Amino acid sequence: MIPFRKIVPLFFIPLFIVSCKQNKKSDTPLKQEMPVATYEEPYRPQFHFSPPKYWMNDPNGLVYHQGVYHLFYQYYPEDIEWGPMHWGHATSKDLLKWEHRPIALFPDEHGYIFSGSAVVDSANTTGFGTEANPPLVAIFTYHDPEGEKDGKKDFQTQGIAYSLDNGDSWTKYQGNPVIGNDGIKDFRDPKVFWDDRSEKWVMALVAGDHLQLWGSQDLKSWHKMSEFGRGKGAHGGVWECPDLFKLKVAGTEEEKWVLLISINPGGPNGGSGTQYFVGDFDGERFTSDQTERKWIDLGTDNYAGVTYNNAPNDERIFIGWMSNWAYAQDTPTDTWRSAMTLPRTLSLQKMGAEYTLFNYPVSQLSELVETGDAQDKVLEVATKDTIPFDHLNQAQIAFKTTSKDYVLSFKNTMGEELVLTMANTQQLFLLDRVVSGKTDFKEAFANTIQQMPVDQLPEGEYEVRVLVDRSSVEVFLNKGQYVMTAQVFPSEHYNLLAVENTGASPLEMKALKINKIKGIW
Ligand code: FRU
């Protein structure tokens, strides 16, 4: 079912028609006048991507081409709430610093432009370009709000558009939609890649609460190959934003395929979440004998994440939307809404009989870390330590330890705190934002403590790395084996880190470093 948030008020319809016709921002008066973006606004992330103004959700069309990382995103350029979807656009040379570009795709007579992917059509299979100047092709979902309003079921179809100037301008394909709809209400978010083995384009597409795989030689004409997911994994909500890619198992020559599936609701700590399956793909069919449910991130705020096509050195780089549909439209920002996660490198490790997907910030993030002195801290049993640090709201905290009994609290002078707890007896890591700052904008935001089972953490030493960026926290345990991402809205910056030893032996924090992270804007 299309969730309530996607029922578009009639108010927007004329506006939508105007923007289709003019192919630029409509001259219908804005719902509210927005000040110019300064990136100094309260809660504005300093080293994460956020749009200059207005509403953003999913990352779209992640593709690397001619030295440029493209980040397209679900964008409503008229308000800070979800509305008729466009593809916003930003580019980067290093995945750290971003340049805002003009809107890439506008709604048209087929509907709004929902999530999707982009490929470099190197062999010019579409004929849209030449082999010397291969087209970038975007593959996305058309969402027809009229059809939805009329209670039809076939209002989501798939369309394509191309660019011959590395993403600066886009032309929609005349033959759109390239995949119609036989009456599946939720039928969207195509992720396309070139499959070397079967020598064709493959599209992962969600249909209700399962996956469909489609094949094509030219990105225009598609045939359905297979389905996956009935009775597999979590089904607490609709499946969204699939991604399918191959990864080498670390330290071996073995290759496995990973399927990412976002699900809303039904996430592990309420609302939205992203599960993954490890298995095999034979060019037609994805299979997995995984029985356990697995999540890429156990925090509440990493959704709709997908990976880059065509990234250099075969790297698999992931970006997620740092929010959750349970409260995304209510968070306390005024001029823009929401940010992306840090770009993260994915890797696959075999742990016992199980495959685990690790996700960890891209290595170049170290360029943004302001150097600071390392410290070693040993806290005796039942002792606490407090470390004042003025930039705790824009910082990285990292150390190594063998302990699984400690509490890290990020505090401000107003008595607000974000509490991270490693609780050995329960084999859980907990993220508590109940009194972390502003929480009353939506009940679902801070009504429970977020839990992450950590029963497979190594026995010996492991790394704890935490990145705080004004209104977000990202926790990486053992280099990305366990990850939690969450939004926080402290009324005043956190400036004190309290560490408590809750174990029976001294807590050793080796090479403890607290560093400011440089801003990118
Ligand atoms: C995921 C999602 C997608 C859809 C888009 C619409 O957050 O619901 O399934 O394409 O958002 O904005």
Short mmCIF file of C-alpha atoms and ligand atoms in Angstrom, two decimals:
data_model
loop_
_atom_site.label_atom_id
_atom_site.label_comp_id
_atom_site.label_asym_id
_atom_site.label_seq_id
_atom_site.Cartn_x
_atom_site.Cartn_y
_atom_site.Cartn_z
CA MET A 1 0.00 0.00 0.00
CA ILE A 2 1.23 3.51 -0.72
CA PRO A 3 1.78 4.97 2.72
CA PHE A 4 -0.17 7.98 3.92
CA ARG A 5 2.81 10.30 3.27
CA LYS A 6 2.55 9.61 -0.43
CA ILE A 7 -1.01 10.74 -0.79
CA VAL A 8 -0.42 14.07 -2.42
CA PRO A 9 -2.82 16.88 -1.58
CA LEU A 10 -4.80 18.19 -4.56
CA PHE A 11 -3.13 21.50 -3.82
CA PHE A 12 0.02 20.25 -5.52
CA ILE A 13 -1.51 19.12 -8.79
CA PRO A 14 -1.55 22.49 -10.64
CA LEU A 15 1.97 23.10 -9.49
CA PHE A 16 3.01 19.75 -10.87
CA ILE A 17 1.51 20.48 -14.27
CA VAL A 18 3.25 23.85 -14.45
CA SER A 19 6.62 22.35 -13.61
CA CYS A 20 6.17 19.64 -16.28
CA LYS A 21 5.41 22.20 -18.95
CA GLN A 22 8.15 24.61 -18.16
CA ASN A 23 10.70 22.00 -17.20
CA LYS A 24 11.91 24.37 -14.51
CA LYS A 25 10.81 25.44 -11.11
CA SER A 26 7.23 26.64 -11.37
CA ASP A 27 6.29 30.24 -10.71
CA THR A 28 3.45 29.17 -8.45
CA PRO A 29 4.18 30.96 -5.14
CA LEU A 30 6.20 28.83 -2.78
CA LYS A 31 4.43 27.49 0.25
CA GLN A 32 6.99 29.30 2.35
CA GLU A 33 9.91 31.54 1.46
CA MET A 34 13.22 29.95 2.30
CA PRO A 35 16.35 31.85 3.34
CA VAL A 36 19.54 31.21 1.40
CA ALA A 37 21.37 28.10 2.59
CA THR A 38 24.39 28.94 4.75
CA TYR A 39 25.19 25.50 6.10
CA GLU A 40 25.34 27.20 9.49
CA GLU A 41 21.68 26.55 10.27
CA PRO A 42 20.94 24.73 13.54
CA TYR A 43 21.43 20.95 13.12
CA ARG A 44 22.99 21.36 9.68
CA PRO A 45 25.47 18.48 9.09
CA GLN A 46 29.01 19.74 8.46
CA PHE A 47 30.63 16.71 6.81
CA HIS A 48 27.61 14.90 5.42
CA PHE A 49 25.68 15.68 2.26
CA SER A 50 22.43 17.58 2.74
CA PRO A 51 20.50 19.53 0.08
CA PRO A 52 20.81 23.32 0.08
CA LYS A 53 17.13 23.60 0.90
CA TYR A 54 13.84 21.74 0.91
CA TRP A 55 13.02 18.07 1.15
CA MET A 56 15.30 15.14 0.28
CA ASN A 57 14.93 11.38 0.63
CA ASP A 58 16.59 8.39 -1.09
CA PRO A 59 19.95 8.50 -2.87
CA ASN A 60 19.39 7.75 -6.57
CA GLY A 61 21.47 7.05 -9.66
CA LEU A 62 24.77 6.53 -7.84
CA VAL A 63 27.28 6.24 -10.66
CA TYR A 64 30.92 7.14 -11.27
CA HIS A 65 31.82 8.49 -14.70
CA GLN A 66 34.85 10.35 -16.05
CA GLY A 67 36.29 11.13 -12.64
CA VAL A 68 32.99 12.26 -11.13
CA TYR A 69 30.84 10.61 -8.47
CA HIS A 70 27.22 11.48 -9.10
CA LEU A 71 24.70 11.64 -6.31
CA PHE A 72 21.12 12.09 -7.46
CA TYR A 73 18.42 12.11 -4.82
CA GLN A 74 14.68 12.16 -4.29
CA TYR A 75 13.91 15.85 -4.09
CA TYR A 76 10.91 18.09 -3.66
CA PRO A 77 12.08 21.61 -4.50
CA GLU A 78 9.06 23.45 -3.11
CA ASP A 79 8.81 22.47 0.53
CA ILE A 80 10.47 20.64 3.43
CA GLU A 81 7.90 17.85 3.27
CA TRP A 82 7.66 15.07 0.71
CA GLY A 83 5.90 16.13 -2.51
CA PRO A 84 6.08 15.60 -6.30
CA MET A 85 9.43 13.91 -6.71
CA HIS A 86 12.29 15.18 -8.86
CA TRP A 87 15.88 13.96 -9.01
CA GLY A 88 18.16 16.49 -7.32
CA HIS A 89 21.82 16.26 -8.28
CA ALA A 90 25.24 16.76 -6.73
CA THR A 91 28.73 15.75 -7.84
CA SER A 92 32.00 15.00 -6.11
CA LYS A 93 35.55 14.07 -7.01
CA ASP A 94 36.30 12.37 -3.70
CA LEU A 95 32.93 11.49 -2.12
CA LEU A 96 33.69 13.99 0.63
CA LYS A 97 33.13 17.46 -0.84
CA TRP A 98 29.97 17.94 -2.90
CA GLU A 99 28.96 20.47 -5.48
CA HIS A 100 25.26 21.18 -5.98
CA ARG A 101 24.05 20.86 -9.58
CA PRO A 102 20.76 21.84 -11.21
CA ILE A 103 17.81 19.47 -10.81
CA ALA A 104 18.33 16.55 -13.21
CA LEU A 105 14.85 15.05 -13.71
CA PHE A 106 11.47 16.76 -13.44
CA PRO A 107 8.03 15.13 -13.27
CA ASP A 108 6.30 14.79 -16.67
CA GLU A 109 3.06 13.47 -18.16
CA HIS A 110 3.87 9.95 -16.83
CA GLY A 111 4.20 11.14 -13.25
CA TYR A 112 6.70 11.95 -10.53
CA ILE A 113 10.25 10.65 -10.74
CA PHE A 114 10.72 8.06 -7.99
CA SER A 115 13.89 6.21 -7.04
CA GLY A 116 16.18 4.42 -9.45
CA SER A 117 19.73 4.01 -10.67
CA ALA A 118 22.11 5.16 -13.40
CA VAL A 119 24.57 3.29 -15.62
CA VAL A 120 27.34 4.16 -18.03
CA ASP A 121 26.25 2.58 -21.31
CA SER A 122 29.85 2.05 -22.49
CA ALA A 123 28.96 -0.01 -25.56
CA ASN A 124 26.16 2.42 -26.48
CA THR A 125 23.61 -0.41 -26.40
CA THR A 126 20.82 2.18 -26.29
CA GLY A 127 22.10 4.10 -29.32
CA PHE A 128 21.58 7.31 -27.31
CA GLY A 129 25.24 8.26 -27.67
CA THR A 130 28.33 6.85 -29.34
CA GLU A 131 31.03 4.51 -28.10
CA ALA A 132 33.36 7.51 -28.03
CA ASN A 133 30.85 9.44 -25.92
CA PRO A 134 28.83 6.80 -24.09
CA PRO A 135 25.57 7.98 -22.56
CA LEU A 136 24.78 8.01 -18.89
CA VAL A 137 21.37 6.36 -18.62
CA ALA A 138 19.05 6.87 -15.65
CA ILE A 139 16.45 4.18 -14.97
CA PHE A 140 13.71 5.28 -12.56
CA THR A 141 10.13 4.72 -11.50
CA TYR A 142 7.31 6.90 -12.77
CA HIS A 143 4.65 7.40 -10.11
CA ASP A 144 1.38 8.67 -11.55
CA PRO A 145 -0.44 10.54 -8.76
CA GLU A 146 -3.68 10.70 -10.77
CA GLY A 147 -3.78 6.92 -11.13
CA GLU A 148 -3.09 6.54 -7.45
CA LYS A 149 -5.85 8.98 -6.55
CA ASP A 150 -8.30 7.12 -8.78
CA GLY A 151 -7.60 3.94 -6.83
CA LYS A 152 -5.87 2.20 -9.74
CA LYS A 153 -3.12 -0.31 -9.13
CA ASP A 154 -0.95 0.30 -12.17
CA PHE A 155 0.32 3.78 -11.37
CA GLN A 156 4.01 2.87 -11.06
CA THR A 157 5.96 2.14 -14.25
CA GLN A 158 9.64 2.29 -15.20
CA GLY A 159 11.20 4.95 -17.42
CA ILE A 160 14.63 5.95 -18.70
CA ALA A 161 16.47 9.16 -19.58
CA TYR A 162 19.97 9.84 -20.86
CA SER A 163 22.72 12.40 -20.65
CA LEU A 164 25.56 12.99 -23.12
CA ASP A 165 27.34 15.62 -21.03
CA ASN A 166 28.13 13.60 -17.91
CA GLY A 167 24.92 14.40 -16.11
CA ASP A 168 24.53 18.14 -16.80
CA SER A 169 21.45 17.80 -19.00
CA TRP A 170 18.98 14.96 -19.45
CA THR A 171 16.61 13.82 -22.17
CA LYS A 172 13.71 11.51 -21.43
CA TYR A 173 13.30 8.55 -23.78
CA GLN A 174 10.35 8.99 -26.18
CA GLY A 175 9.27 5.39 -25.71
CA ASN A 176 8.68 5.69 -21.96
CA PRO A 177 7.57 3.82 -19.97
CA VAL A 178 9.91 0.96 -20.80
CA ILE A 179 8.19 -1.38 -18.32
CA GLY A 180 4.45 -1.04 -17.83
CA ASN A 181 2.42 -2.36 -14.93
CA ASP A 182 -0.06 -5.28 -14.84
CA GLY A 183 -1.63 -4.17 -11.59
CA ILE A 184 1.07 -4.32 -8.91
CA LYS A 185 0.56 -1.44 -6.53
CA ASP A 186 4.14 -1.10 -5.30
CA PHE A 187 6.34 -1.69 -8.32
CA ARG A 188 9.44 0.41 -8.18
CA ASP A 189 13.04 1.46 -7.58
CA PRO A 190 14.93 -0.20 -10.47
CA LYS A 191 18.61 -0.88 -9.83
CA VAL A 192 20.34 -1.75 -13.10
CA PHE A 193 23.84 -3.13 -13.72
CA TRP A 194 25.68 -4.80 -16.58
CA ASP A 195 26.15 -8.53 -15.93
CA ASP A 196 29.41 -9.65 -17.58
CA ARG A 197 28.61 -13.31 -17.31
CA SER A 198 25.25 -13.27 -19.09
CA GLU A 199 26.20 -10.24 -21.19
CA LYS A 200 23.12 -8.20 -20.55
CA TRP A 201 21.64 -5.50 -18.39
CA VAL A 202 19.98 -6.80 -15.24
CA MET A 203 17.37 -4.87 -13.30
CA ALA A 204 16.46 -5.53 -9.67
CA LEU A 205 12.93 -4.22 -9.09
CA VAL A 206 10.63 -4.54 -6.12
CA ALA A 207 7.02 -5.66 -6.45
CA GLY A 208 5.04 -5.48 -3.21
CA ASP A 209 7.12 -7.42 -0.72
CA HIS A 210 9.34 -9.39 -3.06
CA LEU A 211 11.98 -8.89 -5.74
CA GLN A 212 11.77 -9.29 -9.49
CA LEU A 213 14.77 -9.57 -11.80
CA TRP A 214 14.48 -8.35 -15.38
CA GLY A 215 16.93 -8.58 -18.29
CA SER A 216 17.62 -6.40 -21.34
CA GLN A 217 20.13 -5.93 -24.17
CA ASP A 218 19.45 -2.24 -24.71
CA LEU A 219 17.82 -0.82 -21.54
CA LYS A 220 14.64 -0.20 -23.57
CA SER A 221 13.15 -3.63 -24.06
CA TRP A 222 12.94 -5.75 -20.90
CA HIS A 223 11.85 -9.29 -20.03
CA LYS A 224 11.10 -10.64 -16.60
CA MET A 225 13.51 -13.43 -15.56
CA SER A 226 12.74 -14.44 -12.00
CA GLU A 227 11.47 -13.58 -8.55
CA PHE A 228 12.98 -13.80 -5.09
CA GLY A 229 11.86 -13.24 -1.55
CA ARG A 230 8.55 -14.87 -0.91
CA GLY A 231 8.95 -16.36 2.57
CA LYS A 232 12.53 -15.06 2.86
CA GLY A 233 13.76 -12.40 5.26
CA ALA A 234 11.65 -9.69 6.88
CA HIS A 235 8.22 -8.80 5.48
CA GLY A 236 6.91 -6.30 8.04
CA GLY A 237 6.33 -3.77 5.25
CA VAL A 238 6.77 -3.05 1.57
CA TRP A 239 10.14 -3.89 -0.02
CA GLU A 240 11.87 -0.87 -1.53
CA CYS A 241 15.17 0.18 -3.15
CA PRO A 242 16.80 -3.15 -4.04
CA ASP A 243 20.45 -3.49 -5.00
CA LEU A 244 22.27 -6.59 -6.24
CA PHE A 245 26.04 -6.87 -6.61
CA LYS A 246 28.96 -9.25 -6.41
CA LEU A 247 31.62 -9.14 -3.69
CA LYS A 248 34.73 -11.18 -3.06
CA VAL A 249 34.80 -12.85 0.33
CA ALA A 250 37.70 -11.16 2.16
CA GLY A 251 40.92 -13.15 2.10
CA THR A 252 39.63 -15.70 -0.43
CA GLU A 253 38.88 -15.97 -4.14
CA GLU A 254 35.26 -16.87 -3.42
CA GLU A 255 32.61 -14.56 -4.90
CA LYS A 256 29.12 -14.14 -3.51
CA TRP A 257 26.20 -11.92 -4.48
CA VAL A 258 24.60 -9.54 -2.02
CA LEU A 259 21.02 -8.33 -2.27
CA LEU A 260 20.06 -5.20 -0.33
CA ILE A 261 16.38 -4.65 0.38
CA SER A 262 14.97 -1.70 2.25
CA ILE A 263 11.77 -2.37 4.12
CA ASN A 264 9.24 0.04 5.55
CA PRO A 265 7.88 -0.48 8.15
CA GLY A 266 9.40 -3.56 9.78
CA GLY A 267 12.94 -2.27 10.46
CA PRO A 268 14.83 -3.82 13.38
CA ASN A 269 14.33 -0.84 15.71
CA GLY A 270 11.00 0.38 14.31
CA GLY A 271 9.97 2.00 11.04
CA SER A 272 12.40 1.80 8.12
CA GLY A 273 15.40 -0.55 7.84
CA THR A 274 17.65 -2.23 5.28
CA GLN A 275 18.09 -5.99 5.23
CA TYR A 276 20.51 -8.00 3.15
CA PHE A 277 20.77 -11.49 1.74
CA VAL A 278 24.00 -13.24 0.70
CA GLY A 279 23.65 -15.78 -2.09
CA ASP A 280 24.34 -16.53 -5.74
CA PHE A 281 23.17 -15.11 -9.05
CA ASP A 282 23.40 -17.13 -12.27
CA GLY A 283 22.44 -14.37 -14.68
CA GLU A 284 18.71 -15.08 -14.30
CA ARG A 285 18.01 -16.00 -10.74
CA PHE A 286 19.16 -14.95 -7.28
CA THR A 287 19.17 -17.70 -4.66
CA SER A 288 20.12 -17.67 -1.01
CA ASP A 289 19.99 -20.29 1.69
CA GLN A 290 20.37 -17.67 4.38
CA THR A 291 17.86 -18.34 7.13
CA GLU A 292 18.66 -15.52 9.53
CA ARG A 293 17.44 -11.96 9.03
CA LYS A 294 20.39 -9.65 8.51
CA TRP A 295 20.51 -5.85 8.57
CA ILE A 296 23.18 -3.59 7.19
CA ASP A 297 22.71 -1.10 10.04
CA LEU A 298 20.83 -1.59 13.28
CA GLY A 299 20.25 2.12 13.92
CA THR A 300 16.97 3.76 13.01
CA ASP A 301 18.37 6.18 10.43
CA ASN A 302 19.90 4.46 7.45
CA TYR A 303 17.31 3.77 4.78
CA ALA A 304 16.98 3.26 1.02
CA GLY A 305 20.76 2.87 0.72
CA VAL A 306 22.25 1.62 -2.55
CA THR A 307 25.73 1.36 -4.08
CA TYR A 308 27.71 3.02 -6.87
CA ASN A 309 27.81 1.57 -10.34
CA ASN A 310 31.16 1.75 -12.11
CA ALA A 311 33.19 2.83 -9.06
CA PRO A 312 36.96 2.76 -9.58
CA ASN A 313 38.97 -0.29 -8.44
CA ASP A 314 35.83 -2.38 -8.17
CA GLU A 315 35.04 -0.72 -4.87
CA ARG A 316 31.49 -1.20 -3.64
CA ILE A 317 30.46 2.12 -2.10
CA PHE A 318 27.18 2.57 -0.30
CA ILE A 319 25.22 5.70 0.65
CA GLY A 320 21.97 5.64 2.62
CA TRP A 321 19.36 8.24 3.48
CA MET A 322 19.88 9.18 7.12
CA SER A 323 16.26 9.15 8.18
CA ASN A 324 13.25 6.98 8.86
CA TRP A 325 9.75 7.28 7.43
CA ALA A 326 8.35 6.93 10.96
CA TYR A 327 9.26 10.59 11.62
CA ALA A 328 11.21 11.88 8.59
CA GLN A 329 8.73 14.66 7.87
CA ASP A 330 8.67 15.96 11.43
CA THR A 331 12.34 16.42 12.31
CA PRO A 332 13.09 19.89 13.72
CA THR A 333 14.88 21.58 10.81
CA ASP A 334 13.42 24.62 9.10
CA THR A 335 14.91 25.17 5.67
CA TRP A 336 15.97 21.70 4.53
CA ARG A 337 15.24 18.18 5.63
CA SER A 338 17.60 15.28 6.11
CA ALA A 339 21.07 14.18 5.08
CA MET A 340 22.85 11.17 3.60
CA THR A 341 25.02 8.73 5.58
CA LEU A 342 28.75 8.92 5.11
CA PRO A 343 29.78 7.02 1.99
CA ARG A 344 30.79 3.55 3.17
CA THR A 345 32.86 0.79 1.63
CA LEU A 346 31.16 -2.60 1.70
CA SER A 347 33.04 -5.86 2.17
CA LEU A 348 32.06 -9.44 2.84
CA GLN A 349 33.60 -11.65 5.51
CA LYS A 350 32.97 -15.26 6.35
CA MET A 351 32.54 -15.71 10.08
CA GLY A 352 32.06 -19.37 10.91
CA ALA A 353 29.53 -20.66 8.41
CA GLU A 354 27.93 -17.23 7.94
CA TYR A 355 28.67 -14.38 5.57
CA THR A 356 28.60 -10.92 7.12
CA LEU A 357 28.41 -7.67 5.21
CA PHE A 358 30.68 -5.01 6.72
CA ASN A 359 30.17 -1.30 6.05
CA TYR A 360 32.77 1.25 7.04
CA PRO A 361 33.45 4.89 6.06
CA VAL A 362 35.50 5.31 2.86
CA SER A 363 39.20 5.56 3.68
CA GLN A 364 39.54 9.10 2.32
CA LEU A 365 37.45 10.36 5.24
CA SER A 366 40.75 10.51 7.15
CA GLU A 367 41.53 13.64 5.08
CA LEU A 368 38.85 15.48 7.04
CA VAL A 369 40.13 14.45 10.45
CA GLU A 370 41.95 17.27 12.23
CA THR A 371 44.99 15.72 13.86
CA GLY A 372 44.96 15.38 17.59
CA ASP A 373 46.97 13.57 20.22
CA ALA A 374 46.23 9.96 20.94
CA GLN A 375 45.68 9.02 24.53
CA ASP A 376 45.54 5.68 26.30
CA LYS A 377 43.01 5.49 29.07
CA VAL A 378 42.64 2.86 31.71
CA LEU A 379 39.58 3.18 33.87
CA GLU A 380 39.53 1.15 37.03
CA VAL A 381 36.54 -0.97 37.87
CA ALA A 382 33.51 1.12 38.73
CA THR A 383 35.11 4.40 37.75
CA LYS A 384 34.04 7.14 35.43
CA ASP A 385 36.01 9.67 33.48
CA THR A 386 34.83 12.79 31.75
CA ILE A 387 36.59 14.24 28.76
CA PRO A 388 35.61 17.79 27.80
CA PHE A 389 35.86 18.47 24.05
CA ASP A 390 34.41 21.61 22.51
CA HIS A 391 33.87 20.06 19.10
CA LEU A 392 32.12 16.91 20.23
CA ASN A 393 29.23 17.83 17.95
CA GLN A 394 31.49 17.50 14.90
CA ALA A 395 33.92 14.80 15.89
CA GLN A 396 35.33 11.35 15.62
CA ILE A 397 35.96 9.26 18.72
CA ALA A 398 37.99 6.11 18.19
CA PHE A 399 39.74 3.56 20.40
CA LYS A 400 40.55 -0.11 20.67
CA THR A 401 39.51 -2.32 23.51
CA THR A 402 38.86 -5.90 24.54
CA SER A 403 36.17 -4.83 27.00
CA LYS A 404 32.48 -5.33 26.44
CA ASP A 405 31.33 -3.45 29.50
CA TYR A 406 31.21 0.30 29.17
CA VAL A 407 29.00 3.31 28.64
CA LEU A 408 29.86 6.33 26.50
CA SER A 409 27.68 9.40 27.06
CA PHE A 410 27.71 12.52 24.91
CA LYS A 411 26.49 15.35 27.15
CA ASN A 412 25.76 19.04 27.09
CA THR A 413 25.25 21.55 29.89
CA MET A 414 21.46 21.25 29.62
CA GLY A 415 21.43 17.72 30.98
CA GLU A 416 20.80 16.19 27.56
CA GLU A 417 22.73 13.07 26.64
CA LEU A 418 23.12 10.50 23.95
CA VAL A 419 24.11 7.23 25.58
CA LEU A 420 25.93 4.33 23.92
CA THR A 421 26.18 1.16 26.01
CA MET A 422 28.07 -2.05 25.42
CA ALA A 423 26.24 -4.56 27.63
CA ASN A 424 28.17 -7.80 27.79
CA THR A 425 25.69 -9.84 29.78
CA GLN A 426 22.96 -9.19 27.22
CA GLN A 427 25.38 -9.30 24.26
CA LEU A 428 23.82 -6.06 23.13
CA PHE A 429 24.99 -2.63 22.07
CA LEU A 430 22.42 0.03 22.92
CA LEU A 431 21.81 3.50 21.53
CA ASP A 432 19.67 5.62 23.81
CA ARG A 433 18.49 9.01 22.51
CA VAL A 434 15.52 9.26 24.89
CA VAL A 435 16.89 12.45 26.54
CA SER A 436 19.33 13.39 23.76
CA GLY A 437 17.68 16.74 22.97
CA LYS A 438 14.53 17.60 21.03
CA THR A 439 12.52 14.43 20.75
CA ASP A 440 8.92 15.50 21.16
CA PHE A 441 8.28 16.28 17.47
CA LYS A 442 7.11 12.69 16.95
CA GLU A 443 6.49 9.92 19.43
CA ALA A 444 8.18 7.29 17.31
CA PHE A 445 11.49 9.17 17.44
CA ALA A 446 12.71 8.37 20.93
CA ASN A 447 10.19 6.06 22.53
CA THR A 448 12.56 3.11 22.92
CA ILE A 449 16.26 2.39 23.29
CA GLN A 450 17.71 1.04 20.06
CA GLN A 451 19.26 -2.41 20.39
CA MET A 452 21.88 -4.23 18.36
CA PRO A 453 22.81 -7.87 19.11
CA VAL A 454 26.62 -8.15 19.04
CA ASP A 455 27.10 -11.83 19.77
CA GLN A 456 29.65 -12.31 16.96
CA LEU A 457 32.07 -9.59 18.09
CA PRO A 458 35.64 -10.95 18.32
CA GLU A 459 36.90 -12.19 21.65
CA GLY A 460 40.03 -10.06 21.49
CA GLU A 461 40.66 -6.44 20.68
CA TYR A 462 38.29 -4.58 18.37
CA GLU A 463 37.84 -0.98 17.26
CA VAL A 464 35.10 1.38 18.37
CA ARG A 465 34.64 4.35 16.04
CA VAL A 466 31.93 6.96 16.49
CA LEU A 467 31.24 9.93 14.21
CA VAL A 468 29.01 12.74 15.41
CA ASP A 469 27.90 15.49 13.03
CA ARG A 470 25.58 17.95 14.78
CA SER A 471 22.38 15.97 14.24
CA SER A 472 23.65 12.46 13.58
CA VAL A 473 25.72 9.72 15.14
CA GLU A 474 27.28 6.78 13.29
CA VAL A 475 28.81 3.94 15.31
CA PHE A 476 31.13 1.37 13.73
CA LEU A 477 32.24 -1.62 15.82
CA ASN A 478 35.08 -3.84 14.59
CA LYS A 479 35.56 -1.87 11.36
CA GLY A 480 31.96 -2.09 10.27
CA GLN A 481 30.88 -5.54 11.44
CA TYR A 482 28.24 -3.87 13.58
CA VAL A 483 26.88 -0.45 12.67
CA MET A 484 24.28 1.93 14.10
CA THR A 485 23.22 5.23 12.55
CA ALA A 486 20.79 7.60 14.23
CA GLN A 487 19.67 11.22 14.18
CA VAL A 488 19.82 13.36 17.32
CA PHE A 489 18.73 16.94 17.91
CA PRO A 490 20.49 18.29 21.02
CA SER A 491 19.27 21.74 22.11
CA GLU A 492 22.90 22.73 22.57
CA HIS A 493 26.09 21.08 21.30
CA TYR A 494 27.41 18.08 23.16
CA ASN A 495 30.74 19.07 24.72
CA LEU A 496 31.52 16.40 27.29
CA LEU A 497 32.21 12.72 26.76
CA ALA A 498 31.63 10.62 29.87
CA VAL A 499 33.10 7.12 29.92
CA GLU A 500 32.04 4.59 32.49
CA ASN A 501 33.47 1.17 33.18
CA THR A 502 30.68 -1.25 34.01
CA GLY A 503 32.77 -4.42 33.94
CA ALA A 504 34.55 -6.48 36.55
CA SER A 505 38.04 -5.63 35.30
CA PRO A 506 39.70 -2.35 34.29
CA LEU A 507 38.52 -0.82 31.00
CA GLU A 508 41.46 -0.22 28.72
CA MET A 509 40.88 2.24 25.87
CA LYS A 510 43.93 2.01 23.65
CA ALA A 511 44.94 4.75 21.23
CA LEU A 512 41.92 6.78 22.25
CA LYS A 513 41.52 9.72 19.92
CA ILE A 514 38.93 12.46 19.82
CA ASN A 515 39.26 14.63 16.75
CA LYS A 516 37.35 17.41 15.18
CA ILE A 517 36.18 16.61 11.63
CA LYS A 518 36.54 19.44 9.14
CA GLY A 519 33.44 20.82 7.50
CA ILE A 520 32.95 20.33 3.77
CA TRP A 521 30.73 23.32 2.94
C1 FRU B 1 11.87 4.84 -0.36
C2 FRU B 1 10.79 5.27 -1.33
C3 FRU B 1 10.92 4.55 -2.65
C4 FRU B 1 10.27 5.51 -3.61
C5 FRU B 1 10.67 6.85 -3.04
C6 FRU B 1 9.66 7.93 -3.26
O1 FRU B 1 12.09 5.76 0.66
O2 FRU B 1 9.52 5.03 -0.75
O3 FRU B 1 10.35 3.26 -2.65
O4 FRU B 1 10.72 5.34 -4.91
O5 FRU B 1 10.87 6.65 -1.66
O6 FRU B 1 10.12 9.16 -2.85
#
